[in-house]
mmCIF file of C-alpha atoms and ligand atoms in Angstrom:
data_model
loop_
_atom_site.group_PDB
_atom_site.id
_atom_site.type_symbol
_atom_site.label_atom_id
_atom_site.label_comp_id
_atom_site.label_asym_id
_atom_site.label_seq_id
_atom_site.Cartn_x
_atom_site.Cartn_y
_atom_site.Cartn_z
ATOM 1 C CA MET A 26 -84.454 -91.760 -17.109
ATOM 2 C CA PRO A 27 -81.414 -89.652 -18.261
ATOM 3 C CA GLU A 28 -82.169 -86.687 -20.559
ATOM 4 C CA ARG A 29 -81.332 -87.198 -24.230
ATOM 5 C CA LEU A 30 -78.091 -85.814 -25.516
ATOM 6 C CA ARG A 31 -78.863 -82.690 -27.493
ATOM 7 C CA VAL A 32 -76.869 -81.537 -30.573
ATOM 8 C CA LEU A 33 -77.239 -77.787 -31.073
ATOM 9 C CA ARG A 34 -76.086 -75.637 -33.980
ATOM 10 C CA THR A 35 -77.270 -72.105 -33.342
ATOM 11 C CA VAL A 36 -76.067 -69.592 -30.692
ATOM 12 C CA PRO A 37 -79.559 -68.684 -29.376
ATOM 13 C CA ALA A 38 -80.588 -72.357 -28.855
ATOM 14 C CA PHE A 39 -77.198 -73.021 -27.224
ATOM 15 C CA ARG A 40 -77.576 -70.024 -24.875
ATOM 16 C CA ARG A 41 -81.163 -70.983 -23.916
ATOM 17 C CA SER A 42 -80.032 -74.488 -22.887
ATOM 18 C CA ILE A 43 -77.291 -73.100 -20.692
ATOM 19 C CA MET A 44 -79.573 -70.394 -19.131
ATOM 20 C CA ALA A 45 -82.051 -73.186 -18.219
ATOM 21 C CA TRP A 46 -79.237 -75.119 -16.430
ATOM 22 C CA ARG A 47 -77.996 -71.989 -14.675
ATOM 23 C CA ALA A 48 -81.582 -71.288 -13.468
ATOM 24 C CA GLY A 49 -81.408 -74.723 -11.826
ATOM 25 C CA HIS A 50 -78.028 -73.767 -10.303
ATOM 26 C CA ALA A 51 -76.062 -76.387 -12.306
ATOM 27 C CA ASN A 52 -72.448 -75.708 -12.979
ATOM 28 C CA VAL A 53 -71.082 -76.345 -16.411
ATOM 29 C CA ALA A 54 -67.919 -77.723 -18.011
ATOM 30 C CA LEU A 55 -66.903 -77.344 -21.654
ATOM 31 C CA VAL A 56 -64.647 -79.715 -23.583
ATOM 32 C CA PRO A 57 -63.568 -77.989 -26.802
ATOM 33 C CA THR A 58 -62.714 -80.445 -29.634
ATOM 34 C CA MET A 59 -62.428 -80.646 -33.338
ATOM 35 C CA GLY A 60 -64.074 -84.112 -33.296
ATOM 36 C CA ALA A 61 -62.436 -87.362 -34.433
ATOM 37 C CA LEU A 62 -62.605 -88.280 -30.797
ATOM 38 C CA HIS A 63 -60.170 -90.733 -29.245
ATOM 39 C CA ALA A 64 -59.411 -91.865 -25.714
ATOM 40 C CA GLY A 65 -57.542 -88.599 -25.005
ATOM 41 C CA HIS A 66 -60.775 -86.616 -25.609
ATOM 42 C CA LEU A 67 -62.736 -89.073 -23.562
ATOM 43 C CA ALA A 68 -60.376 -88.462 -20.609
ATOM 44 C CA LEU A 69 -61.204 -84.716 -20.951
ATOM 45 C CA VAL A 70 -64.946 -85.577 -20.907
ATOM 46 C CA ARG A 71 -64.580 -87.719 -17.814
ATOM 47 C CA ALA A 72 -62.579 -85.007 -16.085
ATOM 48 C CA ALA A 73 -65.367 -82.498 -17.021
ATOM 49 C CA GLU A 74 -68.053 -84.834 -15.682
ATOM 50 C CA ARG A 75 -66.177 -85.163 -12.345
ATOM 51 C CA ARG A 76 -66.180 -81.390 -11.894
ATOM 52 C CA ALA A 77 -69.527 -80.201 -13.214
ATOM 53 C CA GLN A 78 -73.168 -81.246 -13.195
ATOM 54 C CA ARG A 79 -73.477 -80.446 -16.916
ATOM 55 C CA THR A 80 -70.949 -81.228 -19.637
ATOM 56 C CA ILE A 81 -70.802 -79.711 -23.098
ATOM 57 C CA VAL A 82 -68.483 -80.981 -25.857
ATOM 58 C CA SER A 83 -67.980 -78.648 -28.740
ATOM 59 C CA ILE A 84 -67.177 -80.231 -32.075
ATOM 60 C CA PHE A 85 -65.973 -77.623 -34.600
ATOM 61 C CA VAL A 86 -63.117 -78.059 -37.082
ATOM 62 C CA ASN A 87 -61.782 -74.532 -36.927
ATOM 63 C CA PRO A 88 -60.604 -73.241 -40.312
ATOM 64 C CA ALA A 89 -58.888 -70.270 -38.629
ATOM 65 C CA GLN A 90 -56.192 -72.526 -37.185
ATOM 66 C CA PHE A 91 -55.205 -74.142 -40.480
ATOM 67 C CA ALA A 92 -52.775 -72.428 -42.863
ATOM 68 C CA PRO A 93 -53.616 -72.587 -46.572
ATOM 69 C CA GLU A 94 -50.963 -75.334 -47.105
ATOM 70 C CA GLU A 95 -52.333 -77.368 -44.207
ATOM 71 C CA ASP A 96 -55.107 -79.621 -45.447
ATOM 72 C CA LEU A 97 -58.293 -78.604 -43.656
ATOM 73 C CA ALA A 98 -60.285 -80.884 -45.978
ATOM 74 C CA ARG A 99 -58.103 -83.889 -44.966
ATOM 75 C CA TYR A 100 -58.744 -83.398 -41.209
ATOM 76 C CA PRO A 101 -60.629 -86.520 -39.978
ATOM 77 C CA ARG A 102 -64.376 -86.055 -39.512
ATOM 78 C CA THR A 103 -66.298 -88.740 -37.656
ATOM 79 C CA PHE A 104 -69.277 -86.784 -36.378
ATOM 80 C CA ASP A 105 -71.946 -89.511 -35.993
ATOM 81 C CA ALA A 106 -69.507 -91.878 -34.229
ATOM 82 C CA ASP A 107 -68.358 -89.013 -31.930
ATOM 83 C CA VAL A 108 -71.942 -88.210 -30.957
ATOM 84 C CA ALA A 109 -72.646 -91.906 -30.275
ATOM 85 C CA VAL A 110 -69.597 -92.179 -27.923
ATOM 86 C CA LEU A 111 -70.548 -88.929 -26.118
ATOM 87 C CA ARG A 112 -74.103 -90.191 -25.612
ATOM 88 C CA GLU A 113 -72.667 -93.340 -23.954
ATOM 89 C CA LEU A 114 -70.561 -91.178 -21.668
ATOM 90 C CA GLY A 115 -73.551 -89.196 -20.496
ATOM 91 C CA VAL A 116 -72.564 -85.856 -22.014
ATOM 92 C CA ASP A 117 -75.500 -83.400 -21.884
ATOM 93 C CA LEU A 118 -74.911 -81.357 -25.021
ATOM 94 C CA VAL A 119 -72.882 -81.309 -28.258
ATOM 95 C CA TRP A 120 -72.280 -77.779 -29.591
ATOM 96 C CA ALA A 121 -71.611 -78.180 -33.256
ATOM 97 C CA PRO A 122 -71.956 -74.817 -34.981
ATOM 98 C CA PRO A 123 -71.582 -74.718 -38.744
ATOM 99 C CA VAL A 124 -68.725 -72.474 -40.021
ATOM 100 C CA GLU A 125 -71.166 -69.768 -40.990
ATOM 101 C CA VAL A 126 -72.476 -69.577 -37.439
ATOM 102 C CA MET A 127 -69.012 -69.367 -35.931
ATOM 103 C CA TYR A 128 -67.685 -67.044 -38.628
ATOM 104 C CA PRO A 129 -70.637 -65.287 -40.193
ATOM 105 C CA PRO A 130 -70.099 -63.225 -43.388
ATOM 106 C CA GLY A 131 -68.307 -60.018 -42.486
ATOM 107 C CA PHE A 132 -66.588 -61.592 -39.465
ATOM 108 C CA SER A 133 -63.534 -59.344 -38.793
ATOM 109 C CA THR A 134 -62.301 -59.765 -35.174
ATOM 110 C CA LYS A 135 -59.284 -61.755 -34.058
ATOM 111 C CA VAL A 136 -57.706 -62.513 -30.751
ATOM 112 C CA VAL A 137 -53.893 -62.250 -31.280
ATOM 113 C CA PRO A 138 -52.152 -63.685 -28.267
ATOM 114 C CA SER A 139 -48.508 -62.989 -27.278
ATOM 115 C CA GLY A 140 -46.597 -64.195 -24.242
ATOM 116 C CA PRO A 141 -46.547 -68.044 -24.448
ATOM 117 C CA ALA A 142 -47.845 -67.741 -28.059
ATOM 118 C CA LEU A 143 -44.632 -66.135 -29.147
ATOM 119 C CA VAL A 144 -41.752 -68.226 -27.830
ATOM 120 C CA GLY A 145 -40.363 -69.875 -30.994
ATOM 121 C CA LEU A 146 -42.027 -73.306 -30.625
ATOM 122 C CA GLU A 147 -45.276 -74.175 -32.547
ATOM 123 C CA ASP A 148 -45.583 -70.432 -33.335
ATOM 124 C CA ARG A 149 -42.297 -70.490 -35.298
ATOM 125 C CA LEU A 150 -43.501 -73.306 -37.595
ATOM 126 C CA ARG A 151 -47.236 -72.428 -37.664
ATOM 127 C CA PRO A 152 -47.370 -68.600 -37.216
ATOM 128 C CA HIS A 153 -51.160 -68.512 -37.954
ATOM 129 C CA PHE A 154 -52.067 -71.173 -35.449
ATOM 130 C CA PHE A 155 -52.459 -69.529 -32.034
ATOM 131 C CA SER A 156 -54.446 -66.602 -33.303
ATOM 132 C CA GLY A 157 -56.885 -69.135 -34.837
ATOM 133 C CA VAL A 158 -57.023 -71.132 -31.629
ATOM 134 C CA ALA A 159 -57.322 -68.115 -29.311
ATOM 135 C CA THR A 160 -60.127 -66.607 -31.455
ATOM 136 C CA VAL A 161 -62.221 -69.708 -31.563
ATOM 137 C CA VAL A 162 -61.619 -70.633 -27.894
ATOM 138 C CA ALA A 163 -62.527 -67.035 -26.826
ATOM 139 C CA LYS A 164 -65.728 -67.312 -28.845
ATOM 140 C CA LEU A 165 -66.573 -70.739 -27.347
ATOM 141 C CA LEU A 166 -65.969 -69.477 -23.781
ATOM 142 C CA ILE A 167 -68.039 -66.329 -24.363
ATOM 143 C CA GLN A 168 -70.857 -68.357 -26.061
ATOM 144 C CA CYS A 169 -71.334 -70.535 -23.042
ATOM 145 C CA ALA A 170 -69.338 -68.993 -20.110
ATOM 146 C CA PRO A 171 -68.660 -72.410 -18.539
ATOM 147 C CA ASP A 172 -67.328 -72.719 -15.014
ATOM 148 C CA PHE A 173 -64.572 -75.004 -16.320
ATOM 149 C CA ALA A 174 -62.964 -75.704 -19.737
ATOM 150 C CA MET A 175 -60.799 -78.792 -20.135
ATOM 151 C CA PHE A 176 -57.583 -78.785 -22.222
ATOM 152 C CA GLY A 177 -55.113 -81.662 -22.730
ATOM 153 C CA GLU A 178 -51.451 -81.263 -21.673
ATOM 154 C CA LYS A 179 -50.627 -82.972 -24.979
ATOM 155 C CA ASP A 180 -50.982 -79.548 -26.640
ATOM 156 C CA TYR A 181 -48.866 -77.892 -23.966
ATOM 157 C CA GLN A 182 -48.252 -74.548 -25.652
ATOM 158 C CA GLN A 183 -51.935 -74.330 -26.599
ATOM 159 C CA LEU A 184 -52.824 -74.952 -22.935
ATOM 160 C CA LYS A 185 -50.570 -72.081 -21.788
ATOM 161 C CA VAL A 186 -51.862 -69.734 -24.473
ATOM 162 C CA VAL A 187 -55.493 -70.416 -23.603
ATOM 163 C CA SER A 188 -54.838 -70.147 -19.864
ATOM 164 C CA ARG A 189 -53.118 -66.793 -20.407
ATOM 165 C CA MET A 190 -55.921 -65.506 -22.650
ATOM 166 C CA ALA A 191 -58.683 -66.478 -20.234
ATOM 167 C CA ALA A 192 -56.885 -64.689 -17.406
ATOM 168 C CA ASP A 193 -56.089 -61.596 -19.525
ATOM 169 C CA LEU A 194 -59.622 -61.233 -20.798
ATOM 170 C CA ASN A 195 -61.182 -61.915 -17.334
ATOM 171 C CA LEU A 196 -63.204 -64.813 -18.766
ATOM 172 C CA PRO A 197 -65.164 -66.389 -15.878
ATOM 173 C CA THR A 198 -63.845 -69.867 -16.697
ATOM 174 C CA ARG A 199 -61.225 -71.969 -14.909
ATOM 175 C CA ILE A 200 -58.928 -73.622 -17.483
ATOM 176 C CA ILE A 201 -58.247 -77.224 -16.324
ATOM 177 C CA ALA A 202 -55.181 -79.123 -17.571
ATOM 178 C CA VAL A 203 -55.740 -82.884 -18.180
ATOM 179 C CA PRO A 204 -52.669 -85.179 -18.412
ATOM 180 C CA THR A 205 -51.815 -86.757 -21.759
ATOM 181 C CA VAL A 206 -53.298 -90.123 -22.469
ATOM 182 C CA ARG A 207 -50.791 -92.568 -24.100
ATOM 183 C CA GLU A 208 -50.771 -95.818 -26.014
ATOM 184 C CA LYS A 209 -49.064 -98.749 -24.236
ATOM 185 C CA ASP A 210 -45.716 -97.931 -25.963
ATOM 186 C CA GLY A 211 -45.963 -94.281 -24.821
ATOM 187 C CA LEU A 212 -47.186 -92.642 -28.100
ATOM 188 C CA ALA A 213 -49.406 -89.677 -27.101
ATOM 189 C CA LEU A 214 -52.952 -90.084 -28.433
ATOM 190 C CA SER A 215 -53.734 -87.671 -31.238
ATOM 191 C CA SER A 216 -56.256 -87.483 -34.132
ATOM 192 C CA ARG A 217 -53.186 -87.265 -36.373
ATOM 193 C CA ASN A 218 -51.947 -90.743 -35.410
ATOM 194 C CA ALA A 219 -54.578 -92.127 -37.842
ATOM 195 C CA TYR A 220 -52.405 -90.794 -40.750
ATOM 196 C CA LEU A 221 -49.418 -93.012 -39.694
ATOM 197 C CA SER A 222 -48.580 -96.065 -41.841
ATOM 198 C CA ALA A 223 -47.867 -99.366 -39.958
ATOM 199 C CA GLU A 224 -44.112 -98.754 -40.410
ATOM 200 C CA GLU A 225 -44.334 -95.191 -39.139
ATOM 201 C CA ARG A 226 -46.571 -96.178 -36.238
ATOM 202 C CA ALA A 227 -43.862 -98.694 -35.159
ATOM 203 C CA VAL A 228 -41.292 -95.914 -34.718
ATOM 204 C CA ALA A 229 -43.630 -93.111 -33.573
ATOM 205 C CA SER A 230 -43.250 -93.894 -29.865
ATOM 206 C CA THR A 231 -39.519 -92.923 -30.170
ATOM 207 C CA LEU A 232 -40.622 -89.352 -29.357
ATOM 208 C CA TYR A 233 -41.908 -90.379 -25.901
ATOM 209 C CA ARG A 234 -38.967 -92.659 -25.235
ATOM 210 C CA VAL A 235 -36.476 -89.865 -25.998
ATOM 211 C CA LEU A 236 -38.486 -87.370 -23.875
ATOM 212 C CA LYS A 237 -38.425 -89.750 -20.986
ATOM 213 C CA ALA A 238 -34.756 -90.570 -21.307
ATOM 214 C CA CYS A 239 -33.925 -86.785 -21.553
ATOM 215 C CA ALA A 240 -36.154 -85.999 -18.528
ATOM 216 C CA GLU A 241 -34.357 -88.658 -16.426
ATOM 217 C CA ARG A 242 -30.914 -87.440 -17.471
ATOM 218 C CA ILE A 243 -31.724 -83.816 -16.673
ATOM 219 C CA ALA A 244 -33.259 -84.822 -13.326
ATOM 220 C CA ASN A 245 -29.934 -86.599 -12.625
ATOM 221 C CA GLY A 246 -28.037 -83.387 -13.117
ATOM 222 C CA GLU A 247 -26.730 -83.729 -16.667
ATOM 223 C CA LEU A 248 -26.265 -80.541 -18.717
ATOM 224 C CA ILE A 249 -29.539 -79.639 -20.435
ATOM 225 C CA ALA A 250 -27.887 -78.467 -23.677
ATOM 226 C CA ARG A 251 -26.006 -81.771 -24.133
ATOM 227 C CA VAL A 252 -29.008 -83.856 -23.282
ATOM 228 C CA ILE A 253 -31.232 -82.026 -25.746
ATOM 229 C CA ASP A 254 -28.617 -82.226 -28.473
ATOM 230 C CA GLU A 255 -28.257 -85.955 -28.127
ATOM 231 C CA GLY A 256 -32.063 -86.453 -27.795
ATOM 232 C CA GLY A 257 -32.530 -84.574 -31.137
ATOM 233 C CA ASN A 258 -29.967 -86.806 -32.794
ATOM 234 C CA ALA A 259 -31.821 -89.960 -31.508
ATOM 235 C CA ILE A 260 -35.089 -88.646 -32.948
ATOM 236 C CA GLU A 261 -33.565 -87.939 -36.321
ATOM 237 C CA ASN A 262 -31.747 -91.312 -36.339
ATOM 238 C CA ALA A 263 -35.088 -92.994 -35.915
ATOM 239 C CA GLY A 264 -36.296 -91.413 -39.235
ATOM 240 C CA PHE A 265 -38.014 -88.242 -38.072
ATOM 241 C CA MET A 266 -37.475 -84.691 -39.457
ATOM 242 C CA LEU A 267 -37.075 -82.772 -36.220
ATOM 243 C CA ASP A 268 -38.782 -79.402 -35.933
ATOM 244 C CA TYR A 269 -37.695 -78.802 -32.398
ATOM 245 C CA LEU A 270 -36.700 -80.494 -29.100
ATOM 246 C CA GLU A 271 -36.446 -77.870 -26.409
ATOM 247 C CA ALA A 272 -36.254 -77.531 -22.637
ATOM 248 C CA ARG A 273 -38.449 -74.584 -21.466
ATOM 249 C CA HIS A 274 -39.745 -73.065 -18.293
ATOM 250 C CA ALA A 275 -42.970 -75.016 -17.608
ATOM 251 C CA ASP A 276 -45.084 -71.771 -17.211
ATOM 252 C CA SER A 277 -43.499 -69.013 -19.244
ATOM 253 C CA LEU A 278 -42.176 -71.427 -21.955
ATOM 254 C CA GLN A 279 -39.006 -69.287 -22.071
ATOM 255 C CA PRO A 280 -35.652 -71.222 -22.666
ATOM 256 C CA VAL A 281 -33.940 -72.586 -19.628
ATOM 257 C CA ALA A 282 -30.340 -73.754 -19.243
ATOM 258 C CA SER A 283 -30.644 -75.536 -15.909
ATOM 259 C CA LEU A 284 -33.174 -76.883 -13.454
ATOM 260 C CA ASP A 285 -32.381 -73.973 -11.104
ATOM 261 C CA GLU A 286 -34.314 -71.704 -13.508
ATOM 262 C CA GLY A 287 -37.624 -73.234 -12.545
ATOM 263 C CA PRO A 288 -39.842 -76.197 -13.408
ATOM 264 C CA VAL A 289 -38.754 -77.490 -16.775
ATOM 265 C CA ARG A 290 -40.905 -78.894 -19.573
ATOM 266 C CA LEU A 291 -39.442 -80.697 -22.553
ATOM 267 C CA LEU A 292 -41.312 -80.074 -25.784
ATOM 268 C CA VAL A 293 -40.857 -81.814 -29.122
ATOM 269 C CA ALA A 294 -42.307 -81.671 -32.621
ATOM 270 C CA ALA A 295 -41.141 -83.836 -35.524
ATOM 271 C CA ARG A 296 -42.434 -85.099 -38.815
ATOM 272 C CA LEU A 297 -42.636 -88.752 -39.746
ATOM 273 C CA GLY A 298 -43.450 -88.958 -43.459
ATOM 274 C CA LYS A 299 -46.387 -86.553 -43.967
ATOM 275 C CA THR A 300 -47.501 -86.637 -40.274
ATOM 276 C CA ARG A 301 -46.432 -84.110 -37.762
ATOM 277 C CA LEU A 302 -46.357 -85.289 -34.153
ATOM 278 C CA ILE A 303 -45.899 -83.212 -30.998
ATOM 279 C CA ASP A 304 -45.312 -84.243 -27.395
ATOM 280 C CA ASN A 305 -43.994 -82.965 -24.088
ATOM 281 C CA LEU A 306 -42.988 -84.090 -20.578
ATOM 282 C CA GLY A 307 -41.978 -82.521 -17.283
ATOM 283 C CA ALA A 308 -38.280 -82.916 -16.493
HETATM 284 O O1 PAF B 426 -56.999 -78.770 -29.413
HETATM 285 C C1 PAF B 426 -57.911 -78.710 -30.241
HETATM 286 O O2 PAF B 426 -58.579 -79.683 -30.639
HETATM 287 C C2 PAF B 426 -58.228 -77.374 -30.927
HETATM 288 O O3 PAF B 426 -57.142 -76.626 -31.038
HETATM 289 C C3 PAF B 426 -59.345 -76.546 -30.103
HETATM 290 C C4 PAF B 426 -58.785 -76.257 -28.665
HETATM 291 C C5 PAF B 426 -60.582 -77.375 -30.034
HETATM 292 C C6 PAF B 426 -59.662 -75.227 -30.785
HETATM 293 O O4 PAF B 426 -60.142 -75.427 -32.084
#
């Protein structure tokens, strides 16, 4: 009989569970989420289950990564449905701390990342974001010291920031990158896709199509600057407000002008109506 999925909400109870697993020599993987789980998250869970004997999914909508003008209250919350899916998948533990457990009164410590967190991509448009992410991810990794923590490539800059932070702070966790899961038409799965109207959904996959076309042209030796310029126009012509379309070094996220400068990653962010979408692809 498999053990029942446990939902824990206090740090001491969480730590006791993990210590019991460790005493039995089990290794542990963590999948950090903000809930509203979709197939992209489930791919992270399956990747965690392949690597570790015990899998934890954290569900915490992190106020520290939302700016005042970004609507924290509007973020989709589907806790009961999330737990039901995770139970089906055989997850061992859901870590769902209330805000006052994660950020108790008087909380005054922040992790402020630089390096890949300060390269003029998401950080230019959402300056508060990576400090909020780094702080909560550092806390999650310290709370449970997992052997592995799974992050989707969909949030590519986040993946790089978290990997850098875990290395810099000597956290004993291997950060594992999991490839983006896409709809049939190429749209990257995201909790924010739920905000798209039917008309917006019909054009949303333009982002992926443009990324793919740009990646092919760059691989065929065309000039990166021209390809990016034309790709940006194609995205705007489809009805998006473009925040950025950029070719960057796949590790440092610094700008690159040619494939000779290292592995290249194309990164895009654009708004369709009220919904902001991001995506990326290797070139
Ligand atoms: O990618 C997310 O869902 C969040 O940024 C994360 C990593 C769970 C931190 O709140």
